[in-house]
């Protein structure tokens, strides 16, 4: 079987396909002309708050907002 | 009243299952996923209950592969935020596969192709529409349907050449100064994507 098939350089460096694809998409978005660039970067912004729970109580939440998804 | 309903329904299912055992139903009438042996053993165990249906009984059957090659290719080109082309009939598409530019005509052998950053062109008569794709996949089916998925697809006019040159220089510099594997990979991706955009703009 081809278990020793050549892997793409990004997988060899420990990156998954999704990360690679998102990086490519971000780079393309950064190269757009003005109104399209602002629109596409705004479209990709995420906003979420994540809290881990321990002993039945929510710990301090991690907030991520207004950053383009990577 | 409802007791009658289940009896009537099970009667029609029994009729269908006996039909599929004795005579071959046309595949367009009966979903081919009804397993007659299962239905019969179900009837033995639970004669008053309808046999369960599977999700495939509710799905539309996949368009079958026609025996002669169709004249047009049906393209579905989707992005995460929009459906660019949906069921559009075209003559040919050229996709930027990792193995090189691949031309897809109706009747193409079924293929799953990973796409690299590059230009995809859709040819319909004399019209050619080009998009620069960031990366994605192209699924070519036996029935001349092509599903192309990408994360970003922009018409070439929306690209700013000065930004591209700036980005290319920046990532080339990052490539030389990168230390960890991950940084090197990111810089390499940057160089590849910007070179691809450059080539697309000039070619």
Coordinates of C-alpha atoms in Angstrom, one line a residue:
Chain A
X1 CA 0.0 0.0 0.0
X2 CA 1.1 3.6 -0.4
X3 CA 1.6 4.2 3.3
X4 CA 4.9 5.9 2.5
X5 CA 3.4 8.2 0.0
X6 CA 4.9 11.7 -0.1
X7 CA 2.9 14.0 2.2
X8 CA 2.4 17.6 1.4
X9 CA 4.9 19.9 3.1
X10 CA 2.3 21.4 5.4
X11 CA 1.2 18.0 6.7
X12 CA 4.8 17.0 7.3
X13 CA 5.0 20.2 9.4
X14 CA 2.0 19.1 11.5
X15 CA -0.6 21.2 9.9
X16 CA -4.1 19.8 9.0
X17 CA -5.8 20.4 5.7
X18 CA -8.3 22.7 7.2
X19 CA -5.6 25.0 8.7
X20 CA -3.8 25.0 5.3
X21 CA -7.0 25.8 3.5
X22 CA -8.0 28.6 5.9
X23 CA -4.5 30.1 5.6
X24 CA -4.7 30.1 1.8
X25 CA -8.2 31.7 2.0
X26 CA -7.0 34.4 4.3
X27 CA -4.1 35.3 2.1
X28 CA -6.3 35.5 -0.9
X29 CA -8.7 37.8 1.0
X30 CA -5.9 40.0 2.0
X31 CA -5.0 40.6 -1.6
X32 CA -8.3 41.9 -2.7
X33 CA -9.2 45.4 -3.8
X34 CA -10.8 47.7 -1.3
X35 CA -14.5 47.2 -1.0
X36 CA -14.3 43.4 -1.6
X37 CA -11.4 43.1 0.9
X38 CA -13.3 44.8 3.7
X39 CA -16.5 42.8 3.0
X40 CA -14.7 39.4 3.0
X41 CA -12.7 40.1 6.1
X42 CA -15.8 41.3 7.9
X43 CA -17.7 38.1 6.8
X44 CA -15.1 35.9 8.4
X45 CA -15.0 37.5 11.9
X46 CA -16.0 35.3 14.7
X47 CA -17.1 36.1 18.2
X48 CA -17.4 33.5 20.9
X49 CA -17.0 33.0 24.6
X50 CA -15.7 29.7 26.0
X51 CA -15.8 28.6 29.6
X52 CA -14.5 25.4 31.1
X53 CA -16.6 23.9 33.9
X54 CA -15.2 22.4 37.1
X55 CA -17.0 21.4 40.3
X56 CA -20.3 22.4 38.7
X57 CA -19.2 26.0 38.3
X58 CA -18.1 27.9 35.2
X59 CA -14.5 29.0 35.3
X60 CA -13.3 32.3 33.8
X61 CA -14.6 32.5 30.2
X62 CA -12.2 32.8 27.3
X63 CA -13.5 35.5 24.9
X64 CA -12.5 35.6 21.3
X65 CA -14.1 38.3 19.2
X66 CA -13.7 40.4 16.1
X67 CA -10.7 38.4 14.9
X68 CA -10.8 36.8 11.4
X69 CA -11.1 33.1 11.8
X70 CA -7.8 31.3 11.3
Chain B
X1 CA -59.8 4.3 13.2
X2 CA -56.0 4.3 13.7
X3 CA -55.9 0.6 14.2
X4 CA -57.4 0.4 10.7
X5 CA -54.6 2.7 9.4
X6 CA -51.8 0.5 10.5
X7 CA -53.5 -2.6 9.2
X8 CA -54.0 -0.9 5.8
X9 CA -50.4 0.4 5.7
X10 CA -48.9 -3.0 6.7
X11 CA -51.1 -4.6 4.0
X12 CA -49.6 -2.3 1.3
X13 CA -46.1 -2.8 2.6
X14 CA -46.6 -6.6 2.6
X15 CA -47.9 -6.3 -1.0
X16 CA -44.8 -4.3 -1.9
X17 CA -42.4 -6.7 -0.3
X18 CA -44.1 -9.7 -1.9
X19 CA -43.9 -7.9 -5.2
X20 CA -40.1 -7.4 -4.8
X21 CA -39.7 -11.1 -4.0
X22 CA -41.7 -12.5 -6.9
X23 CA -41.3 -9.9 -9.6
X24 CA -38.5 -7.4 -10.0
X25 CA -40.0 -3.9 -9.5
X26 CA -38.7 -1.2 -11.8
X27 CA -36.0 0.7 -9.9
X28 CA -37.8 4.0 -10.5
X29 CA -40.9 2.8 -8.6
X30 CA -39.5 1.1 -5.5
X31 CA -36.5 2.4 -3.7
X32 CA -33.9 -0.3 -4.3
X33 CA -32.8 -0.2 -0.7
X34 CA -35.9 -2.1 0.6
X35 CA -34.4 -5.4 1.8
X36 CA -37.1 -8.0 1.3
X37 CA -35.6 -10.6 3.6
X38 CA -35.5 -8.1 6.4
X39 CA -39.1 -7.0 5.8
X40 CA -40.3 -10.6 5.8
X41 CA -38.5 -11.6 9.0
X42 CA -39.8 -8.3 10.6
X43 CA -43.3 -9.4 9.7
X44 CA -42.8 -12.7 11.4
X45 CA -41.6 -11.1 14.6
X46 CA -43.9 -8.0 14.7
X47 CA -46.8 -8.5 12.3
X48 CA -48.7 -5.5 13.5
X49 CA -46.0 -2.9 13.1
X50 CA -44.7 -1.4 10.0
X51 CA -41.1 -2.2 9.2
X52 CA -38.8 0.7 10.0
X53 CA -37.8 2.9 7.0
X54 CA -34.2 3.9 6.5
X55 CA -33.1 7.4 5.6
X56 CA -32.4 6.3 2.0
X57 CA -36.1 5.7 1.5
X58 CA -36.7 9.4 2.0
X59 CA -33.8 10.6 -0.2
X60 CA -34.2 11.3 -3.9
X61 CA -32.3 8.7 -5.8
X62 CA -29.0 10.0 -7.2
X63 CA -29.4 10.8 -10.9
X64 CA -28.4 7.7 -12.7
X65 CA -25.4 7.5 -15.1
X66 CA -26.9 7.9 -18.6
X67 CA -25.8 5.3 -21.1
X68 CA -24.7 7.9 -23.6
X69 CA -22.4 10.8 -22.7
X70 CA -24.5 13.9 -22.1
X71 CA -23.7 17.0 -24.1
X72 CA -23.4 19.4 -21.2
X73 CA -21.6 19.3 -17.9
X74 CA -23.7 20.3 -14.8
X75 CA -21.6 22.4 -12.5
X76 CA -22.3 23.1 -8.8
X77 CA -19.7 25.6 -7.5
X78 CA -20.1 26.3 -3.9
X79 CA -18.4 28.4 -1.3
X80 CA -19.0 28.3 2.5
X81 CA -21.0 31.5 2.3
X82 CA -22.6 31.4 -1.1
X83 CA -23.6 29.1 -3.9
X84 CA -21.9 30.6 -7.0
X85 CA -23.2 28.2 -9.6
X86 CA -25.9 25.7 -8.9
X87 CA -26.8 23.2 -11.5
X88 CA -25.4 25.3 -14.3
X89 CA -25.0 23.5 -17.6
X90 CA -21.7 24.3 -19.3
X91 CA -19.5 22.9 -22.0
X92 CA -16.3 22.6 -20.0
X93 CA -14.5 23.7 -16.8
X94 CA -10.8 23.9 -16.3
X95 CA -9.9 23.3 -12.6
X96 CA -6.5 24.0 -10.9
X97 CA -5.8 20.5 -9.5
X98 CA -2.7 19.8 -7.5
X99 CA -1.6 17.7 -10.5
X100 CA -2.0 20.6 -12.9
X101 CA -4.7 22.3 -14.8
X102 CA -7.4 19.7 -15.5
X103 CA -10.0 20.1 -18.2
X104 CA -13.4 18.5 -17.4
X105 CA -15.7 17.7 -20.2
X106 CA -19.1 15.9 -20.0
X107 CA -18.5 12.2 -19.5
X108 CA -15.3 12.7 -17.5
X109 CA -14.1 9.7 -15.5
X110 CA -15.3 10.0 -11.9
X111 CA -12.6 11.7 -10.0
X112 CA -11.9 13.4 -6.7
X113 CA -9.3 16.1 -7.2
X114 CA -7.7 18.3 -4.6
X115 CA -7.3 21.8 -5.9
X116 CA -4.3 24.1 -5.4
X117 CA -4.6 27.9 -5.4
X118 CA -5.2 28.8 -9.0
X119 CA -7.6 29.8 -11.7
X120 CA -10.8 27.9 -12.5
X121 CA -12.5 28.8 -15.8
X122 CA -16.0 27.9 -16.8
X123 CA -16.6 27.7 -20.5
X124 CA -20.1 28.1 -21.9
X125 CA -20.2 28.5 -25.6
X126 CA -17.9 31.4 -26.3
X127 CA -18.2 32.8 -22.7
X128 CA -15.4 32.1 -20.3
X129 CA -15.7 33.1 -16.7
X130 CA -12.6 32.9 -14.6
X131 CA -12.3 32.7 -10.8
X132 CA -9.2 32.5 -8.6
X133 CA -9.7 29.7 -6.1
X134 CA -7.9 29.6 -2.8
X135 CA -8.0 25.8 -2.5
X136 CA -10.6 23.2 -2.3
X137 CA -11.8 20.0 -3.9
X138 CA -13.5 19.0 -7.2
X139 CA -15.8 16.0 -7.2
X140 CA -16.5 14.7 -10.7
X141 CA -19.3 12.2 -10.9
X142 CA -20.1 9.6 -13.5
X143 CA -23.3 11.3 -14.5
X144 CA -21.4 14.4 -15.7
X145 CA -22.1 16.5 -12.6
X146 CA -19.2 18.4 -11.2
X147 CA -19.2 19.6 -7.6
X148 CA -16.5 22.2 -7.0
X149 CA -15.9 23.5 -3.5
X150 CA -13.6 26.2 -2.4
X151 CA -13.2 28.5 0.6
X152 CA -12.6 31.7 -1.4
X153 CA -13.2 32.3 -5.1
X154 CA -12.7 35.8 -6.5
X155 CA -12.9 37.1 -10.0
X156 CA -9.5 38.3 -11.2
X157 CA -10.6 41.9 -11.4
X158 CA -11.1 42.0 -7.6
X159 CA -7.4 41.3 -6.9
X160 CA -5.0 44.2 -6.1
X161 CA -1.6 43.5 -7.8
X162 CA 0.3 45.8 -5.4
X163 CA -0.9 43.9 -2.4
X164 CA 0.1 40.7 -4.1
X165 CA 3.7 41.9 -4.6
X166 CA 3.9 43.1 -1.1
X167 CA 2.6 39.8 0.2
X168 CA 5.1 37.9 -1.9
X169 CA 8.0 39.9 -0.7
X170 CA 6.9 39.6 2.9
X171 CA 6.5 35.8 2.8
X172 CA 9.8 35.3 0.9
X173 CA 11.5 37.2 3.6
X174 CA 9.6 35.2 6.3
X175 CA 10.7 32.0 4.6
X176 CA 14.4 32.8 5.0
X177 CA 14.0 33.9 8.6
X178 CA 11.7 31.1 9.7
X179 CA 12.9 28.8 12.5
X180 CA 10.3 26.2 13.4
X181 CA 8.8 23.7 10.9
X182 CA 5.4 25.3 11.3
X183 CA 6.7 28.8 10.6
X184 CA 8.5 27.5 7.5
X185 CA 5.3 25.8 6.3
X186 CA 3.3 28.9 6.8
X187 CA 5.8 31.0 4.9
X188 CA 6.0 28.4 2.2
X189 CA 2.2 28.5 1.8
X190 CA 2.3 32.3 1.6
X191 CA 4.9 32.2 -1.1
X192 CA 3.0 29.6 -3.1
X193 CA -0.3 31.4 -2.9
X194 CA 1.1 34.8 -3.8
X195 CA 3.1 33.3 -6.7
X196 CA -0.1 31.6 -7.9
X197 CA -2.0 34.9 -7.8
X198 CA 0.9 36.6 -9.7
X199 CA 0.9 33.9 -12.3
X200 CA -2.9 34.2 -12.6
X201 CA -2.8 38.0 -13.0
X202 CA -0.1 37.9 -15.7
X203 CA -1.1 34.7 -17.5

